[in-house]
CSV table of C-alpha atoms and ligand atoms in Angstrom, one decimal:
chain,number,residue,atom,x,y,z
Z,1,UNK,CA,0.0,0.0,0.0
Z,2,UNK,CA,1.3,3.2,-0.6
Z,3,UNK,CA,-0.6,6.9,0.3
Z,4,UNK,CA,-1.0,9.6,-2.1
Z,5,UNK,CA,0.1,13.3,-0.1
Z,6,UNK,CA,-0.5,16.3,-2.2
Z,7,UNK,CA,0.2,19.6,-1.3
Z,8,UNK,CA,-1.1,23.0,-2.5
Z,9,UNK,CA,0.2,26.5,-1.0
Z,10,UNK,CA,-1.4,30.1,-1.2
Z,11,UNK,CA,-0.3,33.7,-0.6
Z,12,UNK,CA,-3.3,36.2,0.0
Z,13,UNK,CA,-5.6,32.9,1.5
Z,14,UNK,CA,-7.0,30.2,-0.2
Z,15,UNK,CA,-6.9,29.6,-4.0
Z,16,UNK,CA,-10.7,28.9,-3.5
Z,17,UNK,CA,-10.9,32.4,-2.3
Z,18,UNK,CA,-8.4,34.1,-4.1
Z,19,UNK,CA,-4.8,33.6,-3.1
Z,20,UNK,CA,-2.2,34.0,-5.3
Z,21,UNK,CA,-1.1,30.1,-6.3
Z,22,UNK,CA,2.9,29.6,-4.3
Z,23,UNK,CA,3.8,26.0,-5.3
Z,24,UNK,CA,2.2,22.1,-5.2
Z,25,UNK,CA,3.5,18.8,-5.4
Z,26,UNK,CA,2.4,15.2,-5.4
Z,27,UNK,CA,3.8,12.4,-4.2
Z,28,UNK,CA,3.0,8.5,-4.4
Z,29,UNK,CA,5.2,6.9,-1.4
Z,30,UNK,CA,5.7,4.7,2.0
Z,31,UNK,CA,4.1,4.8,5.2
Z,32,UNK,CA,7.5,5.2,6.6
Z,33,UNK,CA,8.3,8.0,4.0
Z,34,UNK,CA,5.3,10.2,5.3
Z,35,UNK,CA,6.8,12.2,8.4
Z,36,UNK,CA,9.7,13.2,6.0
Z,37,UNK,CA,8.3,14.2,3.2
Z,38,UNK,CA,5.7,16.1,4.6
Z,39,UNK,CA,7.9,18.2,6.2
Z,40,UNK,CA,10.1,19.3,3.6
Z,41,UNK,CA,6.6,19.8,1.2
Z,42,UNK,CA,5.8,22.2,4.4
Z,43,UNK,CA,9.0,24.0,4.0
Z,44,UNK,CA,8.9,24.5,0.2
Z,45,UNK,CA,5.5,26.2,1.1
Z,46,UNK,CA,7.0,28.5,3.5
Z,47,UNK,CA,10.7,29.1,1.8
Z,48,UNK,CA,9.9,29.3,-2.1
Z,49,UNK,CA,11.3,32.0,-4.4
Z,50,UNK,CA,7.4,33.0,-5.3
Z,51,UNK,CA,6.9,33.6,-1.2
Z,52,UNK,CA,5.8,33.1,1.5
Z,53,UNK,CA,2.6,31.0,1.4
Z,54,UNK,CA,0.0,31.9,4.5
Z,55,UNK,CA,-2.2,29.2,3.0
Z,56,UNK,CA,-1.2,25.5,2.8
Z,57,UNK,CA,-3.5,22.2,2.4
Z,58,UNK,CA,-2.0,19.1,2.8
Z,59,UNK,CA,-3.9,16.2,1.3
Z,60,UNK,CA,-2.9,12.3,2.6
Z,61,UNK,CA,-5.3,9.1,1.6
Z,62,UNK,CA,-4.2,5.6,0.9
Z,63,UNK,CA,-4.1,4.0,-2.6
Z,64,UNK,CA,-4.5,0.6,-2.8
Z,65,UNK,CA,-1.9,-1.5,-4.9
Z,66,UNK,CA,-4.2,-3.3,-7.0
Z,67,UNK,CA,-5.2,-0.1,-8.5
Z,68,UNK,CA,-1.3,1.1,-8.8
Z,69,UNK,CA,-0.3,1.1,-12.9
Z,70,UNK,CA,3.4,1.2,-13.5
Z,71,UNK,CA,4.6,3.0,-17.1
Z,72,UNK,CA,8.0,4.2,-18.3
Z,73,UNK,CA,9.5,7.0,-18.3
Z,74,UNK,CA,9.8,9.4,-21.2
Z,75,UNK,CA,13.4,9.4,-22.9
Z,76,UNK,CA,14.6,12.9,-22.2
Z,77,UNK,CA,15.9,14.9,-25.1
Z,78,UNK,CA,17.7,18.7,-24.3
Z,79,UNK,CA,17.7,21.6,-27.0
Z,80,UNK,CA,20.1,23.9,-25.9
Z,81,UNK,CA,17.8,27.5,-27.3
Z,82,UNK,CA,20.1,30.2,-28.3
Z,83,UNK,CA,17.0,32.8,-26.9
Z,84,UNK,CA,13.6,32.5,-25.8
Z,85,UNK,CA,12.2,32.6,-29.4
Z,86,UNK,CA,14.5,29.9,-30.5
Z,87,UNK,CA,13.0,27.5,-27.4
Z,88,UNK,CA,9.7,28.7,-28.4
Z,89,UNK,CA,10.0,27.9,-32.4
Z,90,UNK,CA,11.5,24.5,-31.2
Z,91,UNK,CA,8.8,23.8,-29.1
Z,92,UNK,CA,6.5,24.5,-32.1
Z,93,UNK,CA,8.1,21.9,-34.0
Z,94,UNK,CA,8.4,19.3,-31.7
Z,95,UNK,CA,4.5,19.8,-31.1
Z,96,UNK,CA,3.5,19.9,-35.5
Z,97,UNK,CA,6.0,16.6,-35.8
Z,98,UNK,CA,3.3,14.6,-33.5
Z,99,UNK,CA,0.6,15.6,-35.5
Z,100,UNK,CA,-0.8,19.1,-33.8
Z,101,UNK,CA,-2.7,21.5,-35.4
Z,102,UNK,CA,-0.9,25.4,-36.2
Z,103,UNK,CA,-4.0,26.8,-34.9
Z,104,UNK,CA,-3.9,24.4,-31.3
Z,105,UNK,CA,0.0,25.5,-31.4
Z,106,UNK,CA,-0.5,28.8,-31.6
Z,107,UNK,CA,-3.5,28.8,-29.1
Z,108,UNK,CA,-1.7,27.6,-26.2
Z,109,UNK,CA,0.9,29.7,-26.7
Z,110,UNK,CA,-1.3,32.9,-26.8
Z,111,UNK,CA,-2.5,31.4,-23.7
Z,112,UNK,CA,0.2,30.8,-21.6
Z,113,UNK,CA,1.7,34.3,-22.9
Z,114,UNK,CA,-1.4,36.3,-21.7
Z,115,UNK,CA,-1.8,34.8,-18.3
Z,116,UNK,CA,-1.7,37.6,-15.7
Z,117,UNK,CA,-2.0,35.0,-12.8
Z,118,UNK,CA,-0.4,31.7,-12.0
Z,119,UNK,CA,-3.2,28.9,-12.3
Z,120,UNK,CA,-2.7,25.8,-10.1
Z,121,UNK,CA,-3.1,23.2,-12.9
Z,122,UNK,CA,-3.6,22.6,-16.4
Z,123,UNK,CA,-5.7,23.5,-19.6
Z,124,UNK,CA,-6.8,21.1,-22.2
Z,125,UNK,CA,-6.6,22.1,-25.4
Z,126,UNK,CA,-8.1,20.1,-28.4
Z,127,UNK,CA,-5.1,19.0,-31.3
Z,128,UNK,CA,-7.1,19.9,-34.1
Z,129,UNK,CA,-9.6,23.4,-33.8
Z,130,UNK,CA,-7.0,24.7,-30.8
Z,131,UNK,CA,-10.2,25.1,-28.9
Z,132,UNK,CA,-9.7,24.7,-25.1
Z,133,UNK,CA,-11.6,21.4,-23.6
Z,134,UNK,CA,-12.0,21.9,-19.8
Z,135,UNK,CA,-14.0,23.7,-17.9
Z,136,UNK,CA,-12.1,24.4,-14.9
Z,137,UNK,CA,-11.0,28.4,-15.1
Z,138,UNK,CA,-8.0,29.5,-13.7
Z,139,UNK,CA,-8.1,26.2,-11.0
Z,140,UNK,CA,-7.0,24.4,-14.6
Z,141,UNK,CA,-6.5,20.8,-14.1
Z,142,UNK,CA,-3.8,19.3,-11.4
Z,143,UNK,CA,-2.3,15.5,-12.2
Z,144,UNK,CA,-2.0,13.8,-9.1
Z,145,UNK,CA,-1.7,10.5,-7.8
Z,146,UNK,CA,2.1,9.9,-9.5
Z,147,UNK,CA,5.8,9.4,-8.4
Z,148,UNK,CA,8.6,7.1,-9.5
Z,149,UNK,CA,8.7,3.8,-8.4
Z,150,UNK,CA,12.2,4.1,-6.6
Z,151,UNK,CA,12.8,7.6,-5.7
Z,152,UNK,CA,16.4,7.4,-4.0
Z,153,UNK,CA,17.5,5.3,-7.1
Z,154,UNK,CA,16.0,8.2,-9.8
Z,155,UNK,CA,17.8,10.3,-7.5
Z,156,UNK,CA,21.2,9.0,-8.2
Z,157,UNK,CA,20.3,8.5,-12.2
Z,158,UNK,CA,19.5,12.2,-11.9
Z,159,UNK,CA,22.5,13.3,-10.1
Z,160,UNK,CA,24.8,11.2,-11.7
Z,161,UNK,CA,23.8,12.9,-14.8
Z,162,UNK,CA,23.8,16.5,-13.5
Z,163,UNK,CA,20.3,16.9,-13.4
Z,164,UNK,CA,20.3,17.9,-8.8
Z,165,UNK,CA,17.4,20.1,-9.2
Z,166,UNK,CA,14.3,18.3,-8.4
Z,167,UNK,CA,12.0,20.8,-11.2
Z,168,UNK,CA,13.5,18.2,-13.6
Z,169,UNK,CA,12.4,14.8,-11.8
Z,170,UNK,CA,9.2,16.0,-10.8
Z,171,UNK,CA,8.4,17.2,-14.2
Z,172,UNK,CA,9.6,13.7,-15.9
Z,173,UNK,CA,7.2,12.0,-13.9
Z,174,UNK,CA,4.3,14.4,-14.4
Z,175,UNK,CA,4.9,14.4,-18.3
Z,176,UNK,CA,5.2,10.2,-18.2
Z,177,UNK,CA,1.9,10.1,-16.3
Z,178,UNK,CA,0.0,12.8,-18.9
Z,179,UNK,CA,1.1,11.6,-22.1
Z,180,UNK,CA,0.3,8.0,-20.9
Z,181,UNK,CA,-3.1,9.4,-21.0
Z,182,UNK,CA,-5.5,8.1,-23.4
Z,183,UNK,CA,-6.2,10.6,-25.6
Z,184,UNK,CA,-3.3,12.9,-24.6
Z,185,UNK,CA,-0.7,13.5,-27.5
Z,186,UNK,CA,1.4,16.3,-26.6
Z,187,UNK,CA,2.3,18.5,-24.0
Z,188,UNK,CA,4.1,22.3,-23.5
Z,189,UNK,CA,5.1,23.7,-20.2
Z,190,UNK,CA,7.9,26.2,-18.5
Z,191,UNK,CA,7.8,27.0,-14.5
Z,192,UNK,CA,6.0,29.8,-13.5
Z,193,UNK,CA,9.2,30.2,-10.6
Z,194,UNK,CA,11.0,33.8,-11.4
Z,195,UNK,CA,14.5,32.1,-11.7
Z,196,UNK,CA,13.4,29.0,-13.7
Z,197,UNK,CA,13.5,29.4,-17.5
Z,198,UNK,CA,14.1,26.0,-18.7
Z,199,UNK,CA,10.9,24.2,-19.8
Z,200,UNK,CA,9.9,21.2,-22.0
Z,201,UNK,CA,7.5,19.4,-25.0
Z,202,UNK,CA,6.7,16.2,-24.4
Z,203,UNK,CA,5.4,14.3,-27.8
Z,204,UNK,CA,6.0,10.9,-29.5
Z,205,UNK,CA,7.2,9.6,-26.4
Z,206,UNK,CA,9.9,11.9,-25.5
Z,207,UNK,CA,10.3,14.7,-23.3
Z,208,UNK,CA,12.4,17.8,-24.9
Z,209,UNK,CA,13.8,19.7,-22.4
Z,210,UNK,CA,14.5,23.0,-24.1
Z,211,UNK,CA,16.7,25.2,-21.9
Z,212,UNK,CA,15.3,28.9,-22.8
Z,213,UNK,CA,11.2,29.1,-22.3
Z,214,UNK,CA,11.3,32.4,-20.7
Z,215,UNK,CA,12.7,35.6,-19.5
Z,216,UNK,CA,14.6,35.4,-16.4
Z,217,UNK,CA,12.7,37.1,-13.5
Z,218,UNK,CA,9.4,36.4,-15.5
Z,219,UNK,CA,6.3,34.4,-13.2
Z,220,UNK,CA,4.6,33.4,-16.2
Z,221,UNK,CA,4.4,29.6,-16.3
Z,222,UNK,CA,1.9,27.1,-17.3
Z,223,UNK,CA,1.2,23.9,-18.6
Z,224,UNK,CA,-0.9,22.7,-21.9
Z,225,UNK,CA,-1.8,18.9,-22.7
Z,226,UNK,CA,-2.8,19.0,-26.3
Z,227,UNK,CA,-5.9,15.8,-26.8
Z,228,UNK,CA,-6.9,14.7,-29.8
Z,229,UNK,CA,-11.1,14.3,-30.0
Z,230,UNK,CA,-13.3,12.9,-29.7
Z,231,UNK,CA,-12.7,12.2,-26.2
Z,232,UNK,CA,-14.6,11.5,-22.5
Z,233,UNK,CA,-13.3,14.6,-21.0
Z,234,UNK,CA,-14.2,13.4,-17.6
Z,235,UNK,CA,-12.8,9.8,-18.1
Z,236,UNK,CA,-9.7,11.7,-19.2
Z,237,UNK,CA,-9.9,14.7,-16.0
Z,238,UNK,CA,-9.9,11.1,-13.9
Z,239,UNK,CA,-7.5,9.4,-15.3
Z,240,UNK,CA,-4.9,12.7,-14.7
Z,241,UNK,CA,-6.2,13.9,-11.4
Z,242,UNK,CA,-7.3,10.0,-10.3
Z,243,UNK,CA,-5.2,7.5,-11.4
Z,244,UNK,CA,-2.5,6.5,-9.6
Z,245,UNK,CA,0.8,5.8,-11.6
Z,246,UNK,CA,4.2,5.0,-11.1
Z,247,UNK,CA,6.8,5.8,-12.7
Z,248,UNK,CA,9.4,3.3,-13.8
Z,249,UNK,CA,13.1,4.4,-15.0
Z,250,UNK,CA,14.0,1.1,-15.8
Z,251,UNK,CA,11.0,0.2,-18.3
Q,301,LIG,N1,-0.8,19.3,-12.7
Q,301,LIG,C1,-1.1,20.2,-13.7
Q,301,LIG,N2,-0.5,21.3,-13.9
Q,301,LIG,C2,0.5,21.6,-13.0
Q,301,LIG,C3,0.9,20.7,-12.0
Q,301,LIG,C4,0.2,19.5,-11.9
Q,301,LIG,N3,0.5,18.6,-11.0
Q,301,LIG,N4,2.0,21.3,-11.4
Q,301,LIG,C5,2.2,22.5,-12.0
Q,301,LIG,N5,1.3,22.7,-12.9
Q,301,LIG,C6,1.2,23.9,-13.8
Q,301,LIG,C7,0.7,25.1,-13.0
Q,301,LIG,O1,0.0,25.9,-13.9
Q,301,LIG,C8,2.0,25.8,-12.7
Q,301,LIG,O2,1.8,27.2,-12.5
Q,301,LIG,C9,2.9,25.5,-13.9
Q,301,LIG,O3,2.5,24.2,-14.3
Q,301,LIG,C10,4.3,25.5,-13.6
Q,301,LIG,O4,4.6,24.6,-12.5
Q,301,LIG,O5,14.5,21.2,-16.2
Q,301,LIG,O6,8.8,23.3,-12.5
Q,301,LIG,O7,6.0,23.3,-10.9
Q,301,LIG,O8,13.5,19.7,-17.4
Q,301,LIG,O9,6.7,25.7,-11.6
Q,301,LIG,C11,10.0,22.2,-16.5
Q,301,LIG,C12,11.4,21.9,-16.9
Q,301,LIG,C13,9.8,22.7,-15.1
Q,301,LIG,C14,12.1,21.0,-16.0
Q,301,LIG,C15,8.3,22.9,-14.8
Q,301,LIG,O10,6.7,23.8,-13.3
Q,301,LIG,C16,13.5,20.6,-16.6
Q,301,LIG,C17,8.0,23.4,-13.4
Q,301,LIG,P1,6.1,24.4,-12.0
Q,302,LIG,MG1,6.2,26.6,-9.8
């Protein structure tokens, strides 16, 4: 058995009642891991670049481990951008090679360019017409339920490869869980942390970090997963928020 613990943090109250989104994070892990990594989810709620958060909900159930499915990992890929309009015309054509519309392309980058406030999750945007498929508002939609299957050993991978900062990891396993999803065919995200400018497309099972998405000391971040129609957009919203996954390195 393994328990799921999310956490969500806020700065101005709530996100419910209009605080500014800090940071989140989900985990998949031990009974005897619990005590730990709830604390140091705490502290990155209380010691992140973004702020302070004065709002912080901690979320802990059980998952069973029948309903546990295990998937690989995405291959990583880096494209070293010479600026942010070289990332961003590489992430273009990473997204058109699996098969996404110019219009859908264009769309989610309008939309992640004209956010004026951080959302907590993600927008669903359909391949084809570009049209967006959720209706969750600035809440967006928030994977959960996900984590590798051996953290201490992705660790070491990671750090034996350079990658120590944990954006990377936790990103790997979000992008494994959402293009797993049926449906789900592409995906384009940078942080929305001031210092972070690296972000990544994942399509046709790879994830392509591309090291310029933004301007330094820029807080505009989000996520788009591109889904081809016709789809159950609830079975899908499940399946991301719902499902529990692990993540395996070794697959
Ligand atoms: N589900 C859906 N959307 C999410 C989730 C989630 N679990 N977590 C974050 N987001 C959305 C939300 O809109 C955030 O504002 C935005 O993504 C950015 O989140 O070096 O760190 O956690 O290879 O700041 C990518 C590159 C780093 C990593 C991405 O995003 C690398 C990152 P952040
Ligand atoms: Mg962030």
């Amino acid at each position: 058995m393994l328990y799921s613990i999310r956490m969500r943090s806020a700065q101005g109250g709530a996100h419910e009642h209009g605080g500014h989104h800090i940071s989140g994070a989900e985990r998949l892990i031990t009974k005897q891991d619990l005590p730990q990594i709830t604390e140091n989810l705490i502290k990155r709620a209380l010691n992140h670049e973004k702020g302070r958060a004065d709002f912080i909900r901690l979320t802990i159930e059980e998952v069973k481990s029948k309903d546990i499915i295990t998937i690989p990992m995405l291959k990583m890929e880096t494209y070293t951008a010479m600026d942010v309009n070289d990332g961003h015309k590489n992430a273009r054509e990473f997204l058109a090679n699996a098969g996404i519309s110019k219009i859908a392309i264009e769309n989610a980058m309008i939309y992640l360019l004209s956010l004026q406030e951080n959302m907590r999750g993600a927008i669903l945007i359909d391949a084809t017409t570009g049209k967006r498929l959720d209706d969750t508002g600035m809440r967006g939609i928030r994977v959960s339920r996900m984590d590798f299957k051996d953290t201490l050993q992705a660790k070491k991978h990671f750090d034996e490869l350079g990658y120590t900062d944990n954006h990377v990891q936790e990103a790997l396993v979000l992008a494994s869980k959402v293009l797993s999803a049926p449906n789900v065919i592409g995906e384009l995200c940078w942080s929305d942390d001031p210092n972070y400018i690296i972000g990544y497309v994942s399509a046709n099972n790879a994830y392509h970090r591309i090291t310029k998405m933004k301007p330094l000391h820029s807080n505009q971040g989000g996520r788009v997963f591109f889904v081809k129609t016709p789809v159950d957009i609830n079975s899908l919203q499940n399946y991301l928020e719902r499902q529990p996954v692990i993540v395996d390195i070794n697959l």
